[in-house]
């Protein structure tokens, strides 16, 4: 019996030793997306401003309506110019190439657009012959600089394979300036008309907005105010810290509503050159577009790695007392993005799930007419129930929503 026990112990030791050797030698090939930094000088950011031939809308961003034109951002590349005088047959007139462009606003035929760290003023009296009239360098905070003084403007990606020990599969890790994200992981690398002027309308994701003689821009953590009394040469009037996580700005009457991942900030622009902070409404940490209509603010909160949150809901906030905004009601959603309101009709984008049409009822209640899943929807501008413009990952759609239960597609770009 003793011999048997000793033999079993000996075999067990050999087995464990062999298993340990196998474990030490075990490796696994893992695919990562490698995000490598791109640095540019201010001069390298600039490019010639002209209308080029129309191009395919591959990575649409923000939308802006100006007179009979639709301006569609192609993320980090420029702006598509669409003649929308007939929404049932829009005509793609061309493309204004602007490196690093994400945001835009228009007033009195001057297009204000970002070019990475720079602010461009572009004369579009003739939309088919845009002319750069002013260039202001280094107005926007980007992501830092390298030792040569060049700005980190973006990250470019490529698939790489790495061999590493079994069991060591981090979703994301850093090697100097490089960020590597495991393939399959969701992580990734680092709006109103005014009587006095002819301005356009932006969506609920806008970071540029124009009220009267002033252009307001939110930039990561700041609210910047520019006088455009001379529309060809914006003049910085004030800059103030708001929060580290600003995402959107929405004007309403004499107020600015600023959406951040941690809450909604309200500023008075009674003195338009120096916006005055009034209050903050705190909500769960999440991506946060804001839309305001009459005495109600509508805030969508959504989950996702880039949003650092897990909440998917529509919050309706009473803003009659701007010093004490109060939550009226929350409504669960799937993955809400941008929204727009016309009287008692709301159109709300649900990202990959499509878009919803809803009736706004008393006491902050809602009635859903339907969820329409024919395409993804990220932002919306409702000019009227007869003309609703929705942007998704594969292009721009225009609808007639006079019957909100049965959207009528007018056109797709």
mmCIF file of C-alpha atoms in Angstrom:
data_model
loop_
_atom_site.group_PDB
_atom_site.id
_atom_site.type_symbol
_atom_site.label_atom_id
_atom_site.label_comp_id
_atom_site.label_asym_id
_atom_site.label_seq_id
_atom_site.Cartn_x
_atom_site.Cartn_y
_atom_site.Cartn_z
ATOM 1 C CA UNK A 1 0.000 0.000 0.000
ATOM 2 C CA UNK A 2 2.824 2.400 0.902
ATOM 3 C CA UNK A 3 4.564 1.626 -2.399
ATOM 4 C CA UNK A 4 1.380 2.407 -4.324
ATOM 5 C CA UNK A 5 1.004 5.784 -2.584
ATOM 6 C CA UNK A 6 4.620 6.702 -3.324
ATOM 7 C CA UNK A 7 4.224 5.689 -6.961
ATOM 8 C CA UNK A 8 1.059 7.840 -7.281
ATOM 9 C CA UNK A 9 2.818 10.831 -5.695
ATOM 10 C CA UNK A 10 5.775 10.412 -8.068
ATOM 11 C CA UNK A 11 3.498 10.295 -11.122
ATOM 12 C CA UNK A 12 1.564 13.331 -9.860
ATOM 13 C CA UNK A 13 4.763 15.370 -9.500
ATOM 14 C CA UNK A 14 5.882 14.416 -13.014
ATOM 15 C CA UNK A 15 2.446 15.315 -14.416
ATOM 16 C CA UNK A 16 2.378 18.686 -12.730
ATOM 17 C CA UNK A 17 5.893 19.441 -13.857
ATOM 18 C CA UNK A 18 5.025 18.516 -17.445
ATOM 19 C CA UNK A 19 1.862 20.635 -17.302
ATOM 20 C CA UNK A 20 3.903 23.561 -15.986
ATOM 21 C CA UNK A 21 6.346 23.209 -18.869
ATOM 22 C CA UNK A 22 3.504 23.200 -21.367
ATOM 23 C CA UNK A 23 1.998 26.266 -19.730
ATOM 24 C CA UNK A 24 5.315 28.091 -19.868
ATOM 25 C CA UNK A 25 5.675 27.357 -23.564
ATOM 26 C CA UNK A 26 2.051 28.113 -24.532
ATOM 27 C CA UNK A 27 1.667 31.127 -26.814
ATOM 28 C CA UNK A 28 -1.208 32.535 -28.792
ATOM 29 C CA UNK A 29 -1.438 34.831 -31.809
ATOM 30 C CA UNK A 30 -3.762 37.761 -31.191
ATOM 31 C CA UNK A 31 -5.008 40.358 -33.683
ATOM 32 C CA UNK A 32 -5.045 43.991 -32.568
ATOM 33 C CA UNK A 33 -6.022 47.267 -34.106
ATOM 34 C CA UNK A 34 -2.910 49.433 -33.779
ATOM 35 C CA UNK A 35 -3.740 53.122 -33.412
ATOM 36 C CA UNK A 36 -0.688 55.183 -34.315
ATOM 37 C CA UNK A 37 -0.567 58.960 -33.735
ATOM 38 C CA UNK A 38 -0.525 61.470 -36.587
ATOM 39 C CA UNK A 39 1.233 64.791 -35.921
ATOM 40 C CA UNK A 40 0.915 67.898 -38.085
ATOM 41 C CA UNK A 41 2.154 71.473 -38.015
ATOM 42 C CA UNK A 42 -0.307 74.337 -38.421
ATOM 43 C CA UNK A 43 0.884 74.887 -41.978
ATOM 44 C CA UNK A 44 0.435 71.207 -42.793
ATOM 45 C CA UNK A 45 -3.164 71.398 -41.615
ATOM 46 C CA UNK A 46 -4.038 74.047 -44.174
ATOM 47 C CA UNK A 47 -5.261 73.133 -47.611
ATOM 48 C CA UNK A 48 -6.568 74.995 -50.645
ATOM 49 C CA UNK A 49 -10.269 75.807 -50.337
ATOM 50 C CA UNK A 50 -12.250 75.097 -53.494
ATOM 51 C CA UNK A 51 -15.260 73.132 -54.619
ATOM 52 C CA UNK A 52 -14.147 69.802 -56.016
ATOM 53 C CA UNK A 53 -16.186 67.211 -57.848
ATOM 54 C CA UNK A 54 -18.897 65.436 -55.843
ATOM 55 C CA UNK A 55 -17.676 62.430 -53.915
ATOM 56 C CA UNK A 56 -19.294 59.531 -52.144
ATOM 57 C CA UNK A 57 -20.457 60.117 -48.593
ATOM 58 C CA UNK A 58 -18.519 57.354 -46.821
ATOM 59 C CA UNK A 59 -18.222 58.534 -43.225
ATOM 60 C CA UNK A 60 -20.922 61.187 -42.691
ATOM 61 C CA UNK A 61 -20.760 63.370 -39.628
ATOM 62 C CA UNK A 62 -22.747 66.461 -38.730
ATOM 63 C CA UNK A 63 -25.417 68.122 -40.835
ATOM 64 C CA UNK A 64 -26.295 71.758 -41.364
ATOM 65 C CA UNK A 65 -29.127 73.420 -43.259
ATOM 66 C CA UNK A 66 -28.550 76.786 -44.906
ATOM 67 C CA UNK A 67 -31.215 78.213 -47.199
ATOM 68 C CA UNK A 68 -31.738 75.630 -49.951
ATOM 69 C CA UNK A 69 -28.455 73.862 -49.239
ATOM 70 C CA UNK A 70 -27.551 70.915 -47.071
ATOM 71 C CA UNK A 71 -24.006 70.790 -45.771
ATOM 72 C CA UNK A 72 -22.864 67.322 -44.725
ATOM 73 C CA UNK A 73 -19.595 66.790 -42.921
ATOM 74 C CA UNK A 74 -17.363 63.986 -44.133
ATOM 75 C CA UNK A 75 -15.561 63.190 -40.916
ATOM 76 C CA UNK A 76 -12.092 64.770 -40.846
ATOM 77 C CA UNK A 77 -12.168 65.413 -44.619
ATOM 78 C CA UNK A 78 -14.522 68.287 -45.459
ATOM 79 C CA UNK A 79 -18.066 69.233 -46.416
ATOM 80 C CA UNK A 80 -20.464 67.942 -49.066
ATOM 81 C CA UNK A 81 -22.558 70.710 -50.682
ATOM 82 C CA UNK A 82 -26.076 69.549 -51.598
ATOM 83 C CA UNK A 83 -28.683 71.596 -53.454
ATOM 84 C CA UNK A 84 -31.867 70.664 -51.605
ATOM 85 C CA UNK A 85 -34.283 73.066 -53.285
ATOM 86 C CA UNK A 86 -36.241 69.928 -54.229
ATOM 87 C CA UNK A 87 -35.977 67.516 -51.273
ATOM 88 C CA UNK A 88 -37.308 64.715 -53.432
ATOM 89 C CA UNK A 89 -34.411 65.130 -55.845
ATOM 90 C CA UNK A 90 -31.394 66.684 -54.055
ATOM 91 C CA UNK A 91 -28.342 67.370 -56.198
ATOM 92 C CA UNK A 92 -24.791 66.785 -54.964
ATOM 93 C CA UNK A 93 -22.985 69.888 -56.198
ATOM 94 C CA UNK A 94 -19.518 69.163 -54.928
ATOM 95 C CA UNK A 95 -17.152 68.778 -52.007
ATOM 96 C CA UNK A 96 -15.136 71.354 -50.062
ATOM 97 C CA UNK A 97 -12.003 69.589 -48.842
ATOM 98 C CA UNK A 98 -11.094 70.715 -45.312
ATOM 99 C CA UNK A 99 -8.640 68.507 -43.452
ATOM 100 C CA UNK A 100 -9.670 67.756 -39.873
ATOM 101 C CA UNK A 101 -13.160 69.192 -40.322
ATOM 102 C CA UNK A 102 -15.905 68.078 -37.932
ATOM 103 C CA UNK A 103 -18.057 71.143 -37.195
ATOM 104 C CA UNK A 104 -19.574 74.057 -39.087
ATOM 105 C CA UNK A 105 -21.978 76.997 -38.881
ATOM 106 C CA UNK A 106 -23.102 79.598 -41.401
ATOM 107 C CA UNK A 107 -24.152 83.225 -41.080
ATOM 108 C CA UNK A 108 -24.569 85.851 -43.792
ATOM 109 C CA UNK A 109 -23.030 83.575 -46.399
ATOM 110 C CA UNK A 110 -19.890 82.949 -44.353
ATOM 111 C CA UNK A 111 -19.150 79.327 -43.490
ATOM 112 C CA UNK A 112 -17.219 78.868 -40.252
ATOM 113 C CA UNK A 113 -15.467 75.495 -40.090
ATOM 114 C CA UNK A 114 -12.767 73.853 -38.019
ATOM 115 C CA UNK A 115 -9.557 72.632 -39.652
ATOM 116 C CA UNK A 116 -7.986 70.573 -36.881
ATOM 117 C CA UNK A 117 -6.729 73.342 -34.520
ATOM 118 C CA UNK A 118 -7.676 76.198 -36.850
ATOM 119 C CA UNK A 119 -10.859 78.180 -37.554
ATOM 120 C CA UNK A 120 -11.628 78.959 -41.200
ATOM 121 C CA UNK A 121 -14.001 81.625 -42.510
ATOM 122 C CA UNK A 122 -15.164 80.736 -46.021
ATOM 123 C CA UNK A 123 -17.217 83.005 -48.272
ATOM 124 C CA UNK A 124 -20.068 80.996 -49.808
ATOM 125 C CA UNK A 125 -22.087 83.762 -51.412
ATOM 126 C CA UNK A 126 -21.613 81.496 -54.408
ATOM 127 C CA UNK A 127 -21.738 78.004 -52.892
ATOM 128 C CA UNK A 128 -20.114 76.629 -56.021
ATOM 129 C CA UNK A 129 -17.126 78.944 -55.673
ATOM 130 C CA UNK A 130 -16.101 79.011 -51.977
ATOM 131 C CA UNK A 131 -13.291 81.377 -51.000
ATOM 132 C CA UNK A 132 -11.194 81.358 -47.843
ATOM 133 C CA UNK A 133 -11.360 84.858 -46.334
ATOM 134 C CA UNK A 134 -9.869 84.320 -42.876
ATOM 135 C CA UNK A 135 -7.640 81.774 -41.149
ATOM 136 C CA UNK A 136 -7.131 81.741 -37.411
ATOM 137 C CA UNK A 137 -4.459 79.349 -36.225
ATOM 138 C CA UNK A 138 -4.331 77.222 -33.096
ATOM 139 C CA UNK A 139 -7.718 78.247 -31.680
ATOM 140 C CA UNK A 140 -8.765 74.781 -30.599
ATOM 141 C CA UNK A 141 -7.199 72.475 -28.052
ATOM 142 C CA UNK A 142 -6.320 69.167 -29.640
ATOM 143 C CA UNK A 143 -4.560 66.270 -27.947
ATOM 144 C CA UNK A 144 -1.128 67.711 -27.239
ATOM 145 C CA UNK A 145 2.125 68.171 -29.146
ATOM 146 C CA UNK A 146 5.298 66.220 -29.785
ATOM 147 C CA UNK A 147 8.863 67.376 -29.175
ATOM 148 C CA UNK A 148 8.898 69.109 -32.575
ATOM 149 C CA UNK A 149 5.903 71.263 -31.644
ATOM 150 C CA UNK A 150 3.547 69.468 -34.022
ATOM 151 C CA UNK A 151 -0.024 68.809 -32.947
ATOM 152 C CA UNK A 152 -1.449 65.353 -32.378
ATOM 153 C CA UNK A 153 -4.461 65.581 -34.703
ATOM 154 C CA UNK A 154 -5.724 62.014 -34.971
ATOM 155 C CA UNK A 155 -4.889 58.338 -34.838
ATOM 156 C CA UNK A 156 -4.743 56.068 -37.870
ATOM 157 C CA UNK A 157 -5.382 52.357 -37.555
ATOM 158 C CA UNK A 158 -4.059 49.125 -38.969
ATOM 159 C CA UNK A 159 -4.492 45.460 -38.058
ATOM 160 C CA UNK A 160 -1.406 43.878 -36.476
ATOM 161 C CA UNK A 161 -0.763 40.402 -35.080
ATOM 162 C CA UNK A 162 1.110 39.757 -31.874
ATOM 163 C CA UNK A 163 2.293 36.559 -30.272
ATOM 164 C CA UNK A 164 1.828 36.477 -26.530
ATOM 165 C CA UNK A 165 1.552 34.028 -23.670
ATOM 166 C CA UNK A 166 -1.657 32.094 -23.201
ATOM 167 C CA UNK A 167 -4.009 33.755 -20.781
ATOM 168 C CA UNK A 168 -2.616 37.242 -21.412
ATOM 169 C CA UNK A 169 -5.245 38.875 -23.562
ATOM 170 C CA UNK A 170 -5.737 42.506 -22.536
ATOM 171 C CA UNK A 171 -8.468 44.319 -24.486
ATOM 172 C CA UNK A 172 -6.334 47.424 -24.740
ATOM 173 C CA UNK A 173 -2.784 48.418 -23.884
ATOM 174 C CA UNK A 174 -0.288 51.162 -24.682
ATOM 175 C CA UNK A 175 3.219 51.169 -26.091
ATOM 176 C CA UNK A 176 4.530 54.707 -26.079
ATOM 177 C CA UNK A 177 2.320 56.736 -28.384
ATOM 178 C CA UNK A 178 0.675 53.624 -29.813
ATOM 179 C CA UNK A 179 -2.661 52.269 -28.644
ATOM 180 C CA UNK A 180 -3.545 48.641 -29.389
ATOM 181 C CA UNK A 181 -7.124 47.423 -29.157
ATOM 182 C CA UNK A 182 -8.027 43.759 -29.362
ATOM 183 C CA UNK A 183 -10.073 42.945 -32.458
ATOM 184 C CA UNK A 184 -13.631 42.324 -31.284
ATOM 185 C CA UNK A 185 -13.332 44.713 -28.357
ATOM 186 C CA UNK A 186 -15.598 47.740 -28.486
ATOM 187 C CA UNK A 187 -12.870 50.068 -27.267
ATOM 188 C CA UNK A 188 -11.252 52.479 -29.700
ATOM 189 C CA UNK A 189 -8.486 55.024 -29.769
ATOM 190 C CA UNK A 190 -8.101 58.093 -28.162
ATOM 191 C CA UNK A 191 -28.271 74.450 -34.188
ATOM 192 C CA UNK A 192 -31.217 78.448 -34.812
ATOM 193 C CA UNK A 193 -32.547 81.185 -37.073
ATOM 194 C CA UNK A 194 -32.410 84.771 -35.764
ATOM 195 C CA UNK A 195 -34.353 87.732 -37.115
ATOM 196 C CA UNK A 196 -31.299 89.951 -37.375
ATOM 197 C CA UNK A 197 -29.131 87.617 -39.450
ATOM 198 C CA UNK A 198 -29.284 84.919 -42.064
ATOM 199 C CA UNK A 199 -28.037 81.884 -40.153
ATOM 200 C CA UNK A 200 -28.467 78.183 -40.653
ATOM 201 C CA UNK A 201 -29.694 75.316 -38.514
ATOM 202 C CA UNK A 202 -27.478 72.625 -37.032
ATOM 203 C CA UNK A 203 -28.329 69.291 -35.461
ATOM 204 C CA UNK A 204 -28.362 68.340 -31.794
ATOM 205 C CA UNK A 205 -24.709 67.242 -31.974
ATOM 206 C CA UNK A 206 -23.472 70.686 -33.005
ATOM 207 C CA UNK A 207 -20.428 72.238 -31.296
ATOM 208 C CA UNK A 208 -20.744 75.487 -33.286
ATOM 209 C CA UNK A 209 -23.804 77.731 -33.051
ATOM 210 C CA UNK A 210 -24.631 81.305 -34.047
ATOM 211 C CA UNK A 211 -26.895 83.730 -32.219
ATOM 212 C CA UNK A 212 -27.154 87.265 -33.521
ATOM 213 C CA UNK A 213 -23.695 88.736 -34.025
ATOM 214 C CA UNK A 214 -21.871 85.981 -32.143
ATOM 215 C CA UNK A 215 -20.432 82.576 -32.904
ATOM 216 C CA UNK A 216 -20.276 80.211 -29.924
ATOM 217 C CA UNK A 217 -17.975 77.197 -29.999
ATOM 218 C CA UNK A 218 -17.527 74.485 -27.397
ATOM 219 C CA UNK A 219 -14.194 72.777 -27.461
ATOM 220 C CA UNK A 220 -13.560 69.824 -25.144
ATOM 221 C CA UNK A 221 -13.633 71.868 -21.944
ATOM 222 C CA UNK A 222 -14.227 75.490 -22.990
ATOM 223 C CA UNK A 223 -16.921 77.822 -24.262
ATOM 224 C CA UNK A 224 -15.419 80.298 -26.715
ATOM 225 C CA UNK A 225 -17.275 83.410 -27.886
ATOM 226 C CA UNK A 226 -16.456 85.189 -31.156
ATOM 227 C CA UNK A 227 -17.889 88.437 -32.464
ATOM 228 C CA UNK A 228 -18.867 88.163 -36.126
ATOM 229 C CA UNK A 229 -20.035 91.747 -36.503
ATOM 230 C CA UNK A 230 -17.357 91.714 -39.178
ATOM 231 C CA UNK A 231 -18.302 88.312 -40.627
ATOM 232 C CA UNK A 232 -15.022 88.005 -42.516
ATOM 233 C CA UNK A 233 -12.899 88.233 -39.386
ATOM 234 C CA UNK A 234 -14.238 86.548 -36.225
ATOM 235 C CA UNK A 235 -12.860 88.189 -33.086
ATOM 236 C CA UNK A 236 -12.436 86.228 -29.869
ATOM 237 C CA UNK A 237 -14.326 87.999 -27.056
ATOM 238 C CA UNK A 238 -14.205 85.511 -24.210
ATOM 239 C CA UNK A 239 -13.133 82.013 -23.308
ATOM 240 C CA UNK A 240 -14.159 80.166 -20.180
ATOM 241 C CA UNK A 241 -13.740 76.716 -18.733
ATOM 242 C CA UNK A 242 -16.944 74.691 -18.431
ATOM 243 C CA UNK A 243 -16.146 70.992 -17.954
ATOM 244 C CA UNK A 244 -13.643 68.482 -19.221
ATOM 245 C CA UNK A 245 -16.260 66.466 -21.136
ATOM 246 C CA UNK A 246 -18.232 68.979 -23.257
ATOM 247 C CA UNK A 247 -19.919 67.498 -26.324
ATOM 248 C CA UNK A 248 -22.695 69.736 -27.692
ATOM 249 C CA UNK A 249 -24.201 73.229 -27.650
ATOM 250 C CA UNK A 250 -27.803 74.243 -28.300
ATOM 251 C CA UNK A 251 -29.162 77.818 -28.381
ATOM 252 C CA UNK A 252 -32.634 78.751 -27.156
ATOM 253 C CA UNK A 253 -33.841 82.343 -26.773
ATOM 254 C CA UNK A 254 -31.135 84.171 -24.820
ATOM 255 C CA UNK A 255 -29.549 81.027 -23.441
ATOM 256 C CA UNK A 256 -27.040 78.353 -24.341
ATOM 257 C CA UNK A 257 -27.538 74.759 -23.237
ATOM 258 C CA UNK A 258 -24.287 72.842 -23.207
ATOM 259 C CA UNK A 259 -24.266 69.071 -23.097
ATOM 260 C CA UNK A 260 -21.468 67.254 -21.310
ATOM 261 C CA UNK A 261 -21.102 63.623 -20.319
ATOM 262 C CA UNK A 262 -21.641 64.549 -16.685
ATOM 263 C CA UNK A 263 -24.506 66.998 -17.077
ATOM 264 C CA UNK A 264 -26.199 69.911 -18.847
ATOM 265 C CA UNK A 265 -24.847 73.447 -18.326
ATOM 266 C CA UNK A 266 -26.974 76.578 -18.820
ATOM 267 C CA UNK A 267 -25.514 79.977 -19.758
ATOM 268 C CA UNK A 268 -27.221 83.321 -20.263
ATOM 269 C CA UNK A 269 -26.213 85.356 -23.315
ATOM 270 C CA UNK A 270 -28.042 88.529 -22.355
ATOM 271 C CA UNK A 271 -24.557 89.976 -22.556
ATOM 272 C CA UNK A 272 -23.640 88.027 -25.689
ATOM 273 C CA UNK A 273 -19.909 88.719 -25.623
ATOM 274 C CA UNK A 274 -19.600 87.248 -22.113
ATOM 275 C CA UNK A 275 -21.900 84.272 -21.492
ATOM 276 C CA UNK A 276 -22.877 83.982 -17.836
ATOM 277 C CA UNK A 277 -23.046 80.588 -16.133
ATOM 278 C CA UNK A 278 -26.453 80.022 -14.498
ATOM 279 C CA UNK A 279 -26.737 76.396 -13.445
ATOM 280 C CA UNK A 280 -25.984 72.747 -14.055
ATOM 281 C CA UNK A 281 -28.238 69.719 -14.216
ATOM 282 C CA UNK A 282 -26.354 66.570 -13.219
ATOM 283 C CA UNK A 283 -27.132 63.213 -14.811
ATOM 284 C CA UNK A 284 -25.535 59.786 -15.184
ATOM 285 C CA UNK A 285 -22.182 59.760 -16.981
ATOM 286 C CA UNK A 286 -22.981 59.193 -20.674
ATOM 287 C CA UNK A 287 -22.916 60.789 -24.127
ATOM 288 C CA UNK A 288 -25.290 63.729 -24.012
ATOM 289 C CA UNK A 289 -26.925 65.656 -26.846
ATOM 290 C CA UNK A 290 -29.355 68.364 -25.674
ATOM 291 C CA UNK A 291 -32.420 69.826 -27.405
ATOM 292 C CA UNK A 292 -34.573 72.594 -25.910
ATOM 293 C CA UNK A 293 -38.115 73.540 -26.891
ATOM 294 C CA UNK A 294 -40.223 76.063 -24.962
ATOM 295 C CA UNK A 295 -39.817 75.232 -21.249
ATOM 296 C CA UNK A 296 -38.469 71.719 -21.655
ATOM 297 C CA UNK A 297 -34.997 70.352 -22.272
ATOM 298 C CA UNK A 298 -34.616 66.907 -23.783
ATOM 299 C CA UNK A 299 -31.410 65.062 -23.001
ATOM 300 C CA UNK A 300 -30.471 61.682 -24.446
ATOM 301 C CA UNK A 301 -28.019 59.517 -22.535
ATOM 302 C CA UNK A 302 -26.488 56.484 -24.183
ATOM 303 C CA UNK A 303 -24.069 53.735 -23.383
ATOM 304 C CA UNK A 304 -20.959 52.759 -25.295
ATOM 305 C CA UNK A 305 -17.260 52.592 -24.572
ATOM 306 C CA UNK A 306 -16.629 56.083 -25.911
ATOM 307 C CA UNK A 307 -19.356 57.412 -23.618
ATOM 308 C CA UNK A 308 -18.087 55.806 -20.413
ATOM 309 C CA UNK A 309 -21.633 54.981 -19.368
ATOM 310 C CA UNK A 310 -24.291 52.297 -19.259
ATOM 311 C CA UNK A 311 -27.477 54.376 -19.416
ATOM 312 C CA UNK A 312 -29.850 54.454 -22.405
ATOM 313 C CA UNK A 313 -32.674 56.873 -21.779
ATOM 314 C CA UNK A 314 -34.413 60.110 -22.640
ATOM 315 C CA UNK A 315 -34.607 62.623 -19.824
ATOM 316 C CA UNK A 316 -37.174 65.427 -19.898
ATOM 317 C CA UNK A 317 -36.163 68.424 -17.779
ATOM 318 C CA UNK A 318 -38.181 71.420 -16.667
ATOM 319 C CA UNK A 319 -36.152 74.568 -17.409
ATOM 320 C CA UNK A 320 -38.717 77.220 -16.524
ATOM 321 C CA UNK A 321 -36.478 78.133 -13.611
ATOM 322 C CA UNK A 322 -33.090 78.233 -15.300
ATOM 323 C CA UNK A 323 -31.340 78.456 -11.952
ATOM 324 C CA UNK A 324 -32.936 75.215 -10.783
ATOM 325 C CA UNK A 325 -33.598 72.828 -13.693
ATOM 326 C CA UNK A 326 -35.494 69.781 -12.477
ATOM 327 C CA UNK A 327 -36.035 66.313 -13.877
ATOM 328 C CA UNK A 328 -39.638 65.571 -14.803
ATOM 329 C CA UNK A 329 -39.368 62.072 -16.198
ATOM 330 C CA UNK A 330 -37.041 59.412 -17.634
ATOM 331 C CA UNK A 331 -37.911 57.126 -20.531
ATOM 332 C CA UNK A 332 -35.914 54.016 -21.406
ATOM 333 C CA UNK A 333 -34.497 53.897 -24.926
ATOM 334 C CA UNK A 334 -32.299 51.509 -26.889
ATOM 335 C CA UNK A 335 -29.259 53.653 -27.738
ATOM 336 C CA UNK A 336 -30.468 57.259 -28.165
ATOM 337 C CA UNK A 337 -28.450 59.786 -30.145
ATOM 338 C CA UNK A 338 -29.700 63.058 -31.663
ATOM 339 C CA UNK A 339 -33.283 64.323 -31.563
ATOM 340 C CA UNK A 340 -35.513 67.094 -32.867
ATOM 341 C CA UNK A 341 -38.922 68.452 -31.831
ATOM 342 C CA UNK A 342 -41.723 70.217 -33.679
ATOM 343 C CA UNK A 343 -44.685 71.075 -31.435
ATOM 344 C CA UNK A 344 -45.775 67.680 -30.021
ATOM 345 C CA UNK A 345 -43.773 65.528 -32.465
ATOM 346 C CA UNK A 346 -40.333 64.208 -31.564
ATOM 347 C CA UNK A 347 -37.968 62.315 -33.824
ATOM 348 C CA UNK A 348 -35.273 60.482 -31.868
ATOM 349 C CA UNK A 349 -32.334 58.637 -33.407
ATOM 350 C CA UNK A 350 -31.565 55.230 -31.925
ATOM 351 C CA UNK A 351 -28.183 54.651 -33.569
ATOM 352 C CA UNK A 352 -27.911 51.214 -35.152
ATOM 353 C CA UNK A 353 -31.535 50.510 -34.212
ATOM 354 C CA UNK A 354 -32.962 53.195 -36.540
ATOM 355 C CA UNK A 355 -35.182 56.098 -35.468
ATOM 356 C CA UNK A 356 -38.354 56.613 -33.441
ATOM 357 C CA UNK A 357 -41.286 58.946 -33.891
ATOM 358 C CA UNK A 358 -43.033 59.943 -30.667
ATOM 359 C CA UNK A 359 -45.880 62.137 -29.489
ATOM 360 C CA UNK A 360 -45.081 64.416 -26.563
ATOM 361 C CA UNK A 361 -47.880 64.280 -24.022
ATOM 362 C CA UNK A 362 -48.687 66.318 -20.879
ATOM 363 C CA UNK A 363 -46.739 65.608 -17.700
ATOM 364 C CA UNK A 364 -43.625 64.663 -19.724
ATOM 365 C CA UNK A 365 -45.215 61.443 -20.921
ATOM 366 C CA UNK A 366 -44.615 60.116 -24.434
ATOM 367 C CA UNK A 367 -46.415 57.901 -26.914
ATOM 368 C CA UNK A 368 -44.289 55.981 -29.405
ATOM 369 C CA UNK A 369 -45.695 55.853 -32.912
ATOM 370 C CA UNK A 370 -43.027 53.417 -34.031
ATOM 371 C CA UNK A 371 -39.381 52.394 -34.348
ATOM 372 C CA UNK A 372 -38.173 52.350 -37.951
ATOM 373 C CA UNK A 373 -35.193 50.093 -38.548
ATOM 374 C CA UNK A 374 -34.492 50.452 -42.271
ATOM 375 C CA UNK A 375 -31.204 52.289 -41.587
ATOM 376 C CA UNK A 376 -29.022 53.571 -38.755
ATOM 377 C CA UNK A 377 -29.782 57.085 -37.496
ATOM 378 C CA UNK A 378 -27.456 59.362 -35.520
ATOM 379 C CA UNK A 379 -28.731 62.921 -35.847
ATOM 380 C CA UNK A 380 -31.812 64.709 -37.152
ATOM 381 C CA UNK A 381 -33.031 68.161 -38.167
ATOM 382 C CA UNK A 382 -36.806 68.559 -38.369
ATOM 383 C CA UNK A 383 -37.612 71.660 -40.383
ATOM 384 C CA UNK A 384 -41.288 70.684 -40.221
ATOM 385 C CA UNK A 385 -43.210 67.394 -40.126
ATOM 386 C CA UNK A 386 -43.181 67.627 -43.936
ATOM 387 C CA UNK A 387 -39.380 67.684 -44.084
ATOM 388 C CA UNK A 388 -37.237 65.728 -41.645
ATOM 389 C CA UNK A 389 -33.533 65.200 -42.363
ATOM 390 C CA UNK A 390 -31.774 62.223 -40.760
ATOM 391 C CA UNK A 391 -28.102 61.294 -40.998
ATOM 392 C CA UNK A 392 -26.892 57.714 -40.609
ATOM 393 C CA UNK A 393 -23.672 55.845 -41.203
ATOM 394 C CA UNK A 394 -24.539 55.155 -44.844
ATOM 395 C CA UNK A 395 -25.830 58.580 -45.840
ATOM 396 C CA UNK A 396 -28.573 61.164 -45.427
ATOM 397 C CA UNK A 397 -32.310 60.471 -45.596
ATOM 398 C CA UNK A 398 -35.227 62.895 -45.975
ATOM 399 C CA UNK A 399 -38.730 62.052 -44.816
ATOM 400 C CA UNK A 400 -42.246 63.400 -44.754
ATOM 401 C CA UNK A 401 -43.643 62.655 -41.279
ATOM 402 C CA UNK A 402 -47.100 64.156 -41.555
ATOM 403 C CA UNK A 403 -48.185 60.639 -40.664
ATOM 404 C CA UNK A 404 -45.599 59.811 -37.976
ATOM 405 C CA UNK A 405 -46.701 56.162 -37.909
ATOM 406 C CA UNK A 406 -45.809 55.766 -41.588
ATOM 407 C CA UNK A 407 -42.735 57.805 -42.564
ATOM 408 C CA UNK A 408 -42.618 58.633 -46.264
ATOM 409 C CA UNK A 409 -39.111 58.530 -47.690
ATOM 410 C CA UNK A 410 -38.479 61.512 -49.958
ATOM 411 C CA UNK A 411 -34.858 60.875 -50.899
ATOM 412 C CA UNK A 412 -31.529 59.403 -49.880
ATOM 413 C CA UNK A 413 -28.055 60.796 -50.462
#
